[in-house]
Structure formats: structure tokens, C-alpha cells
Short mmCIF file of C-alpha atoms in Angstrom, two decimals:
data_model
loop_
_atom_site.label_atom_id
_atom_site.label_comp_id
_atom_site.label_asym_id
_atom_site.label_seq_id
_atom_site.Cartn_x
_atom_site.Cartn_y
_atom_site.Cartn_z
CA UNK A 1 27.00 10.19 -1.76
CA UNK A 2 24.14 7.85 -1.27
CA UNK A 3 25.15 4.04 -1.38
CA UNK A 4 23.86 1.22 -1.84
CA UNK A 5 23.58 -1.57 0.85
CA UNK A 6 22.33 -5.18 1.14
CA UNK A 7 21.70 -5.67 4.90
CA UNK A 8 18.33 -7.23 5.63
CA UNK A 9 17.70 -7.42 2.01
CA UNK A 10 17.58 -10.17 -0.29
CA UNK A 11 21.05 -11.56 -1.43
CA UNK A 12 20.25 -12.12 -5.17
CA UNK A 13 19.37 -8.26 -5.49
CA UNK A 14 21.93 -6.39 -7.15
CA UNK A 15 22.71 -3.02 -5.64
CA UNK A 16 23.21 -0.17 -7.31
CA UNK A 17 24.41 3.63 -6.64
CA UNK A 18 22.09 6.29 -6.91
CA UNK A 19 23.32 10.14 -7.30
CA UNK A 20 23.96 13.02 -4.79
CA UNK A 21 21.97 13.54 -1.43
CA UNK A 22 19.52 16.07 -1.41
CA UNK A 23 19.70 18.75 0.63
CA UNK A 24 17.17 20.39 3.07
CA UNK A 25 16.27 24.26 3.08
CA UNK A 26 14.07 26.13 5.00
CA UNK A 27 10.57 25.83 4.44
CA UNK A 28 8.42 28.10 2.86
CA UNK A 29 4.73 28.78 4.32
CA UNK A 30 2.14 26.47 2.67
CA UNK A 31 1.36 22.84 3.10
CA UNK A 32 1.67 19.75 1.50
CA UNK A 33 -5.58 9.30 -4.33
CA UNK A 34 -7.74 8.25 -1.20
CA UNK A 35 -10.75 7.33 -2.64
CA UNK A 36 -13.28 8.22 -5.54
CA UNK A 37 -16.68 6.49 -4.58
CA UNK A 38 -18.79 8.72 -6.99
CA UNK A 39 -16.99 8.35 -10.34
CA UNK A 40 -16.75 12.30 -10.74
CA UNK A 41 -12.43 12.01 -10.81
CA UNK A 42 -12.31 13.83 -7.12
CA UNK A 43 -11.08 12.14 -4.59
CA UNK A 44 -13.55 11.48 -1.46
CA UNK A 45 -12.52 10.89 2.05
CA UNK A 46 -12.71 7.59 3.65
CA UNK A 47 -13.01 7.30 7.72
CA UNK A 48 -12.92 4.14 10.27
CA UNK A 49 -13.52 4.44 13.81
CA UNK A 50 -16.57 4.54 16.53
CA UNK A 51 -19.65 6.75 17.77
CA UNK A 52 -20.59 6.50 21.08
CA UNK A 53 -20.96 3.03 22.15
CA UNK A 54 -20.88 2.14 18.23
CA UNK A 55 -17.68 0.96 16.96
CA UNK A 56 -16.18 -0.28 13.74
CA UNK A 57 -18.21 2.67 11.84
CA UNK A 58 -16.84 3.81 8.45
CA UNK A 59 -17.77 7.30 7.31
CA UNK A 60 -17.47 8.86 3.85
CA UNK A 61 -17.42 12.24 3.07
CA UNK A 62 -17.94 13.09 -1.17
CA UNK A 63 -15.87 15.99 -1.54
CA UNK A 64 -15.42 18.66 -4.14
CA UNK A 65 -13.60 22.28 -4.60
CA UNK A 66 -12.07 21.24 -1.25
CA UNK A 67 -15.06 21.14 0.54
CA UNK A 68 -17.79 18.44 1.73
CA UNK A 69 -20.55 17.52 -0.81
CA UNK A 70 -22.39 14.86 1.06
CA UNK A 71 -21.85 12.57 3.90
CA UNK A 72 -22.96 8.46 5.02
CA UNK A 73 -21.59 5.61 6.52
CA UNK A 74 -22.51 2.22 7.48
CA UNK A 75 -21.83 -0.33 10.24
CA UNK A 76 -19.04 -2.19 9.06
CA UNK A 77 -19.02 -6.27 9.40
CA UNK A 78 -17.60 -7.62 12.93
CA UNK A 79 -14.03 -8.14 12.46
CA UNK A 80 -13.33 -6.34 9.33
CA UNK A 81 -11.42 -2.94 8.72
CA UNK A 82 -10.94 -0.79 5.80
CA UNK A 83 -7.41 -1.37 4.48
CA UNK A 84 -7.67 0.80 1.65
CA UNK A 85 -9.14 1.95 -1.98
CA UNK A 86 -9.41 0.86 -5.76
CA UNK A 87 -11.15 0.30 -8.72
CA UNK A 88 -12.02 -3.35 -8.27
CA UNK A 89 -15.04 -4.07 -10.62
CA UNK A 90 -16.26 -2.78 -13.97
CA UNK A 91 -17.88 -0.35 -12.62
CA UNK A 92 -16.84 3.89 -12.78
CA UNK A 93 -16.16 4.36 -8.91
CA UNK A 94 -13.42 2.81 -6.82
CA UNK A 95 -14.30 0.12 -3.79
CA UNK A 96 -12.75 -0.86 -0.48
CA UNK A 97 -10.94 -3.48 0.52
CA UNK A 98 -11.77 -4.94 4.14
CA UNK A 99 -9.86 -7.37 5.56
CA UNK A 100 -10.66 -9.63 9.16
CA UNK A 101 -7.25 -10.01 10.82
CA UNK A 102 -8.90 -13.02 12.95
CA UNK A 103 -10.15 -15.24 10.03
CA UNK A 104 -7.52 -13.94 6.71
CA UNK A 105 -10.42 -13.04 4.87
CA UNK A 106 -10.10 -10.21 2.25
CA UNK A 107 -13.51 -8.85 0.62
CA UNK A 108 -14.35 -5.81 -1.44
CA UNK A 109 -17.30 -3.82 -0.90
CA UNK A 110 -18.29 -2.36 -4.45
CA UNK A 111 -19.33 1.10 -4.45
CA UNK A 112 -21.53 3.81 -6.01
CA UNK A 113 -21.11 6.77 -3.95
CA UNK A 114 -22.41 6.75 -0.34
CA UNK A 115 -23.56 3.32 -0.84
CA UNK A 116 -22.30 -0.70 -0.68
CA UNK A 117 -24.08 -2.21 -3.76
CA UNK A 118 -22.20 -5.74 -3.65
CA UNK A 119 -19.29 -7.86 -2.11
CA UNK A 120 -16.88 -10.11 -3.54
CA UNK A 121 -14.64 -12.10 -1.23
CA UNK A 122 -11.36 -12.45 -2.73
CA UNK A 123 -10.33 -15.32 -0.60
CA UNK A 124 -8.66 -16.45 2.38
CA UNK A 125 -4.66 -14.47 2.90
CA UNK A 126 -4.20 -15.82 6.15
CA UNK A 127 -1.55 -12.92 7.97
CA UNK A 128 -0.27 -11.40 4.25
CA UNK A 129 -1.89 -7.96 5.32
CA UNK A 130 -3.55 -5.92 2.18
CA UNK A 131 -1.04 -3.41 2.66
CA UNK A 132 -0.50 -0.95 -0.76
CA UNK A 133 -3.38 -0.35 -3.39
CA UNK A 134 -1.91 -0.40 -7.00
CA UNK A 135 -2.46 -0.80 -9.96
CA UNK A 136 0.68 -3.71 -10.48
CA UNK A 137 0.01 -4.63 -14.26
CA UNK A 138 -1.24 -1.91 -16.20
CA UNK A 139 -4.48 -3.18 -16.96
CA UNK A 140 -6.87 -0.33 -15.52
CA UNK A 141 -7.77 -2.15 -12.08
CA UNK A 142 -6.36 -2.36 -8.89
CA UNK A 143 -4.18 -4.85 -7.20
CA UNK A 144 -3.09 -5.49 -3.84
CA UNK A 145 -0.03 -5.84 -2.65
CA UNK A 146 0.33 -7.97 0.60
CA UNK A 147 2.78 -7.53 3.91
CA UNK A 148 3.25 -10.34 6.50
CA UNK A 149 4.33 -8.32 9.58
CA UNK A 150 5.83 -12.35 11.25
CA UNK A 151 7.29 -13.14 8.22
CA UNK A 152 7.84 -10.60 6.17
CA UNK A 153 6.88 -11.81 3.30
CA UNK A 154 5.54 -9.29 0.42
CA UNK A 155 3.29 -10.96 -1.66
CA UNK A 156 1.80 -9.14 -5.61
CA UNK A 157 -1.91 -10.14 -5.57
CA UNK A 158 -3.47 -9.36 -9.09
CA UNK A 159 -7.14 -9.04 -9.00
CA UNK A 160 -9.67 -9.37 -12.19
CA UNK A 161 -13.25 -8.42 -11.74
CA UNK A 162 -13.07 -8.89 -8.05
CA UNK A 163 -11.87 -12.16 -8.37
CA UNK A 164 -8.03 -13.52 -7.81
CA UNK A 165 -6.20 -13.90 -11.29
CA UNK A 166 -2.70 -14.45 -9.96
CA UNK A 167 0.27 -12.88 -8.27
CA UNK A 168 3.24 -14.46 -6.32
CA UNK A 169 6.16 -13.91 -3.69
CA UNK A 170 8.00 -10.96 -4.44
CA UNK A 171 10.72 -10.92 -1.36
CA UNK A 172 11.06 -11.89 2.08
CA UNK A 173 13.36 -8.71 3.02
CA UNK A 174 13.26 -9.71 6.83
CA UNK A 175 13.45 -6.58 8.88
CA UNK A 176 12.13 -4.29 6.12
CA UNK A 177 8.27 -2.80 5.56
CA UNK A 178 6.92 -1.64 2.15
CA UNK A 179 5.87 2.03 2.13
CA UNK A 180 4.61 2.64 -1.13
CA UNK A 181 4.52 1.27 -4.75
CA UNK A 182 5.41 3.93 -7.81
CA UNK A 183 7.33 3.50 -11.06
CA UNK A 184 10.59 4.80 -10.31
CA UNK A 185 12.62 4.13 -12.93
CA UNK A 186 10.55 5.41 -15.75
CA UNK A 187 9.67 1.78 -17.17
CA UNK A 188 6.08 1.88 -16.59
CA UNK A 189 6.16 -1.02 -14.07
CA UNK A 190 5.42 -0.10 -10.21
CA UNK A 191 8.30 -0.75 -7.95
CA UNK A 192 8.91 -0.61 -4.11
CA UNK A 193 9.86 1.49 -1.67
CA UNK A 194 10.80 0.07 1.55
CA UNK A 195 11.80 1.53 5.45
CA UNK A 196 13.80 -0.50 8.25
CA UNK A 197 12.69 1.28 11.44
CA UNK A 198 15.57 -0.29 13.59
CA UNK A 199 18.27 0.57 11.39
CA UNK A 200 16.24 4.22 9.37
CA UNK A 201 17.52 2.81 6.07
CA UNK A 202 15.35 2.86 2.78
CA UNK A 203 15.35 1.04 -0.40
CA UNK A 204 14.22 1.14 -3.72
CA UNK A 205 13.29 -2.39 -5.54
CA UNK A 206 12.93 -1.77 -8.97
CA UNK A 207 10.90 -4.45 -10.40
CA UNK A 208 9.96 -6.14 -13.22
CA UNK A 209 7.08 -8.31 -13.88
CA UNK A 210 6.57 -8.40 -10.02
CA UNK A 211 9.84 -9.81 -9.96
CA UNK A 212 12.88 -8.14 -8.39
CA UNK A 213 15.35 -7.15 -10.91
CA UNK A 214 17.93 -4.35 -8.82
CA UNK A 215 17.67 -2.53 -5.80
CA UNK A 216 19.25 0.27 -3.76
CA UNK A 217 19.22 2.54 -1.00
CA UNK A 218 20.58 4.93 1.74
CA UNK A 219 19.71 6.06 5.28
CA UNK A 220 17.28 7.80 5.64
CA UNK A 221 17.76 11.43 7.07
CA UNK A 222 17.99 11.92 10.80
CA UNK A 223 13.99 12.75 11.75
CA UNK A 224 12.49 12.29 8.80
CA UNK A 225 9.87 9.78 7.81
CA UNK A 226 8.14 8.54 4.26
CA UNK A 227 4.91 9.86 3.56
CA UNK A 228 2.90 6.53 2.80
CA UNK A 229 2.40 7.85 -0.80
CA UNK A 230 4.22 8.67 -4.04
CA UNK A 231 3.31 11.17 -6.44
CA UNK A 232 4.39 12.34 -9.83
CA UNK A 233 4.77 16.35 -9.22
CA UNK A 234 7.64 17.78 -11.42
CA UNK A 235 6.37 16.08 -15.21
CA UNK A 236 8.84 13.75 -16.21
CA UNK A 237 8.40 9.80 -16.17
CA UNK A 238 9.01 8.81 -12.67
CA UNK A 239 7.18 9.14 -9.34
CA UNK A 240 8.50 11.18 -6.67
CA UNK A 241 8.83 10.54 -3.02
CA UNK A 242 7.04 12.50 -0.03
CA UNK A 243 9.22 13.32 3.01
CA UNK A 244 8.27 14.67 6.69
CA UNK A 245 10.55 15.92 9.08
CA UNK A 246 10.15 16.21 12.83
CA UNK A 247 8.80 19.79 12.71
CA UNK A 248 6.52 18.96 10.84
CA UNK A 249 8.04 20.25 7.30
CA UNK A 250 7.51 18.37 4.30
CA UNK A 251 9.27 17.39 1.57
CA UNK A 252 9.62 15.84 -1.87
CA UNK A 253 12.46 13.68 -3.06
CA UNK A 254 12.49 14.63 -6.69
CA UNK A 255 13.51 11.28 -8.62
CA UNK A 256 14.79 10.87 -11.71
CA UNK A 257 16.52 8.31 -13.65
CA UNK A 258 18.85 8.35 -16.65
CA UNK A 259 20.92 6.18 -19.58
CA UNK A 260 19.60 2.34 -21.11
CA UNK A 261 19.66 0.96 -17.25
CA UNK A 262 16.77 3.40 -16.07
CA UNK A 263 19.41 3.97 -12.77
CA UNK A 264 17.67 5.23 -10.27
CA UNK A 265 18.26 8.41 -8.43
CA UNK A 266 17.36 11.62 -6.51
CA UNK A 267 17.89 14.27 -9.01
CA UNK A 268 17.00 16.92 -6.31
CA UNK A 269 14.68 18.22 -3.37
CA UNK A 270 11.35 20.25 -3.69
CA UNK A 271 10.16 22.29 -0.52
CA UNK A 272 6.51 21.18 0.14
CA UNK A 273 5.87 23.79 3.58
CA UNK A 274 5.29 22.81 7.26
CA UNK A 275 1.68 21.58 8.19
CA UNK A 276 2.58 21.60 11.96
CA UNK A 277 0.42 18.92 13.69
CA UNK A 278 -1.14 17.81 10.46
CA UNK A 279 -0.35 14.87 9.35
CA UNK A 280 0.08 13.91 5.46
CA UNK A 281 -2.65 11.15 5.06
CA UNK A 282 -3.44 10.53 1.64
CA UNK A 283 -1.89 11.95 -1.81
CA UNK A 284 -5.01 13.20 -3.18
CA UNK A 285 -7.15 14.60 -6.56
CA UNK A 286 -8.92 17.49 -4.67
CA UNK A 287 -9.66 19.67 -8.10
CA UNK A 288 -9.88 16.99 -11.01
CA UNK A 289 -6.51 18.53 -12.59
CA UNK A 290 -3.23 16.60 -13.69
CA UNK A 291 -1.51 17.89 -9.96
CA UNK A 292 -1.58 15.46 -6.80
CA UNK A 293 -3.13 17.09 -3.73
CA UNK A 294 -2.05 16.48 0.10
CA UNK A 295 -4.90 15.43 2.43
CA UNK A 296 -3.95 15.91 5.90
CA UNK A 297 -5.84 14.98 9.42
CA UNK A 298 -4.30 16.58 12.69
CA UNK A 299 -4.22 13.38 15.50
CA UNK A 300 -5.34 15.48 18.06
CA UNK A 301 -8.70 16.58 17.25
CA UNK A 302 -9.15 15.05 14.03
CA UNK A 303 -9.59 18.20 11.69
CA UNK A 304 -8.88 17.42 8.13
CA UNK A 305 -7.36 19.73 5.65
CA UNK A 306 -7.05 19.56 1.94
CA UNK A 307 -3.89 21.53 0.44
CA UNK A 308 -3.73 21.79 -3.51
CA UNK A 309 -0.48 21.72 -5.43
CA UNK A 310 0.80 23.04 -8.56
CA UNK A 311 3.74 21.52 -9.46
CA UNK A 312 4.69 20.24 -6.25
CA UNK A 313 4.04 22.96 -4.42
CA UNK A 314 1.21 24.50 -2.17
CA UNK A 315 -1.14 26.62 -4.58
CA UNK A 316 -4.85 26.81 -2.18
CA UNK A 317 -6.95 24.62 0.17
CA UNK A 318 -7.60 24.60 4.19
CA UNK A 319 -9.97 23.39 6.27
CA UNK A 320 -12.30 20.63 5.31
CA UNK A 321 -13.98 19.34 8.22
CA UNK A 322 -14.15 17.98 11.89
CA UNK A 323 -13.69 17.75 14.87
CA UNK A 324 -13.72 14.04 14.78
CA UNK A 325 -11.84 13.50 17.67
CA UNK A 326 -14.10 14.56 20.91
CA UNK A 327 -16.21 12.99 23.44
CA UNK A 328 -17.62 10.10 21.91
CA UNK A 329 -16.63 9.92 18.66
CA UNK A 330 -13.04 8.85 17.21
CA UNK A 331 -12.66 8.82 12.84
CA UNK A 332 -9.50 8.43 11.51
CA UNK A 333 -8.85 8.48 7.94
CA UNK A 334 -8.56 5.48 5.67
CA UNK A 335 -4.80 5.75 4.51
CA UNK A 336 -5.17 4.19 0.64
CA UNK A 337 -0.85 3.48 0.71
CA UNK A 338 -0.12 1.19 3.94
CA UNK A 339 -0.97 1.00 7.50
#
């Protein structure tokens, strides 16, 4: 049975049980929402990293059908990186968020497709890390939640029109790191999933109204690690959770939740396929339907791959693009869930 525990975590949390542990079959062959700068509902792909002597470089690639539509980039501002992807403005396409790890300073670049066509600077963070993209109250935009790696502190930052409209501490869970935000309970709010590296223990926060209101967990499966992402995939209320094991198979924890406390638990396991060397980067919208896609980048050589799912499971897709790792130039994809 998985159980629920309280070490590292926050004492006022109350822990609850979730149901049976899923089990793990063999793969099947196959594979497993960065960024939509365009406003056409298909995700584009998002790169940082340098060109020759030229460094802090982002790169976009518009994508469609799987498959590169047009590509940019620009010279990014000294000190800043990319820290993810979200509808910040008014506007039909989604922006980035940079952040300067020297200074605290968190601005959005405003987007319409290949090209920056304003700035907002949301303010001065200090360490608290833009760390997960989300939309945290239902109003259509994107927030930011916020990860002090000294402190631990995890901080909801809600953002209006570019602009800071409020937000606050949710926990200090010393120890832990947040993975990913999805509503797992079914309530419509986003909650929290969270790793502890030393001890390979996960937890689920369940919030409500940014504030903590139960939480459990388990440890985590011997070679396994979260994708950065969660994902609705199998049609009921909740989102699911994306797995990868050692090998390089991939998973989905299938969750589920049931009676007037919306108890959390994994109702089951769905076999995603083995990518081998590539990685699971981004859940993605690769075809404009109602499924999640998988984007994948292999860290060797940089190739990135685009695998579509039906239901949860690998349906088409392949080979996008690259190299991008080679003499001279070094692109790594913009993860949009946590870094």
C-alpha cells in the first residue's frame, strides 16, 4: 500500500492514504504545452544556449503536423535565461518569462510569433526561482509559481496583464522540490507535486486557494524519475502523472480520486513505450486535438522528436529536427514545468 508520510514536510499538513501501488509491465514499442508563440493552438519549440562564440541565444522553431514551419531567435539580455512559457498579456500567443539569477529580476518578453514586441518587468524575486508555469486561479492567464533552492520556500505569484496582482507563501517543505502543478483531486484548483532527491519520496499537496489544505505521498519507485509535466490522458477530472524509468521506459501514473473528500489516489498505470536516450522535455499540443503530446530532445546530440498520443498512448510522430549539439553550437530546450 502507498502511505502517507510527514518527514520534511510541513507539520500542519494532514496526511492522507492514497490506494494500491501501481504496477510496472513491459513496455510496448512507441514513445511518449511548451510554448505557442503564433496563436495557431500548436505548440512551438523554445531553445536556450550558444553559437559559436555567441552565447545566451534563444531559438524558436513554429511547428506544425510535427514538423518545423519557420525558425528565429534573438540575442537574449546579459544575465537573463528563459525559465519558461505562458499567456501573460491580452494578447492570442503565449510569452516567456526570463529571469537574471544575479539581480532577482523577472521580465516577460511578449510575443507574436518569431518576434519580441514588448517587455514588462514583473519585479524584483530576489532567489524565489520562476520555477512552474500555471495557470493558479482560473482566470485564463498564467501564473508563476516560485522555488527558493536556500530556503525552500515555494511562493504562488499571480500575474494580471503582466503586472503582479498578488500571491503568497505556500510552504517551506525544507528538503523537498516542486515538480509540477495539476489539479489532482478533481476540484478545479492546481495542486503540487513534489520530489525529495535524498530520501526518492514524493508528495501530493492538494491545495486550495494557494493554500495547503492535505497532503500525501509514497516513495517513489527504485529508478524512476517525474517527468516535469502533468497531463490529463485517460478523460476523467484529474491530471495524470508522467514517469521514466532508468531504461528509458515511460510511464503514466493514472490518478483518480473518489467520495465528498476528492482523496487522492493512483487508480492504475498506463504504458507510455521506451524512447531510449530521449528525454521527455515538454508535454506538448503537436496536432491541435484534445490529446497531450510528448516532446523529447536526446542530450547527446540534441535531436528532438515529437511523439503524438491518443489516449495516453503513442499514436505517430518522429523526428523533428537537429543536430543541435555539435561543434559550435549547444540548444537545449526550454522546459515550460521546472528546471
Amino acid at each position: 500500500m502507498i502511505r502517507a508520510f510527514s518527514t520534511g514536510l510541513i507539520a500542519a499538513v494532514a496526511l492522507v492514504g492514497v490506494g494500491a501501488a501501481p504496477s510496472y509491465a513491459g513496455p510496448a514499442a512507441g514513445g511518449v504545452v511548451i510554448c505557442d508563440v503564433n496563436g495557431d493552438e500548436i505548440s512551438d519549440i523554445v531553445f536556450e544556449g550558444t553559437l559559436g562564440a555567441t552565447p545566451n541565444l534563444v531559438a524558436i522553431w513554429t511547428t506544425a503536423n510535427n514538423m518545423i514551419q519557420t525558425g528565429g531567435g534573438f540575442a537574449n539580455a546579459v544575465g537573463y535565461d528563459v525559465q519558461g512559457c505562458g499567456k501573460f498579456d491580452a494578447g492570442a500567443t503565449e510569452d516567456l518569462v526570463m529571469y537574471n539569477a544575479s539581480t532577482g529580476d523577472v521580465t516577460f518578453f511578449f510575443m507574436n510569433g518569431l518576434a519580441v514586441i514588448g517587455s514588462s518587468n514583473l519585479g524584483n524575486l530576489g532567489n524565489n526561482q520562476p520555477w512552474i508555469v500555471t495557470d493558479l486561479n482560473n482566470n485564463g492567464s498564467a501564473d508563476i509559481i516560485t522555488f527558493d533552492p536556500v530556503t525552500s520556500n515555494i511562493t504562488a505569484v499571480l500575474v494580471t496583464n503582466g503586472v503582479y496582482s498578488g500571491g503568497g507563501l505556500i510552504g517551506t517543505p525544507v528538503g523537498w522540490t516542486p515538480v509540477t502543478a495539476g489539479d489532482f483531486n478533481g476540484d478545479g484548483q492546481k495542486d503540487l507535486l513534489l520530489v525529495n532527491g535524498t530520501t526518492q519520496q514524493f508528495a501530493i499537496w492538494l491545495l486550495n486557494n494557494l493554500q495547503i489544505a492535505s497532503g500525501t505521498g509514497d516513495a517513489l519507485p527504485a529508478g524512476f524519475s517525474f517527468l516535469e509535466n502533468s497531463a490529463r490522458i485517460d478523460g476523467n477530472l484529474t491530471d495524470d502523472i508522467g514517469l521514466r524509468d532508468n531504461a528509458g521506459n515511460n510511464y503514466w501514473w493514472l490518478v483518480n480520486f473518489d467520495g465528498p473528500g476528492n482523496t487522492f489516489q493512483i487508480s492504475g498505470t498506463a504504458v507510455l513505450g521506451n524512447t531510449g536516450t530521449n528525454t521527455t522535455v515538454a508535454i506538448a499540443n503537436l496536432n491541435n486535438d484534445t490529446d497531450p503530446d510528448v516532446l523529447l530532445q536526446d542530450p547527446v546530440n540534441g535531436n528532438v522528436s515529437g511523439f503524438v498520443l491518443n489516449a495516453g498512448a503513442f499514436s505517430s510522430g518522429g523526428f523533428i529536427g537537429g543536430p543541435l549539439k555539435a561543434a559550435g553550437i549547444d540548444f537545449d530546450v526550454v522546459n515550460n514545468g521546472g528546471n
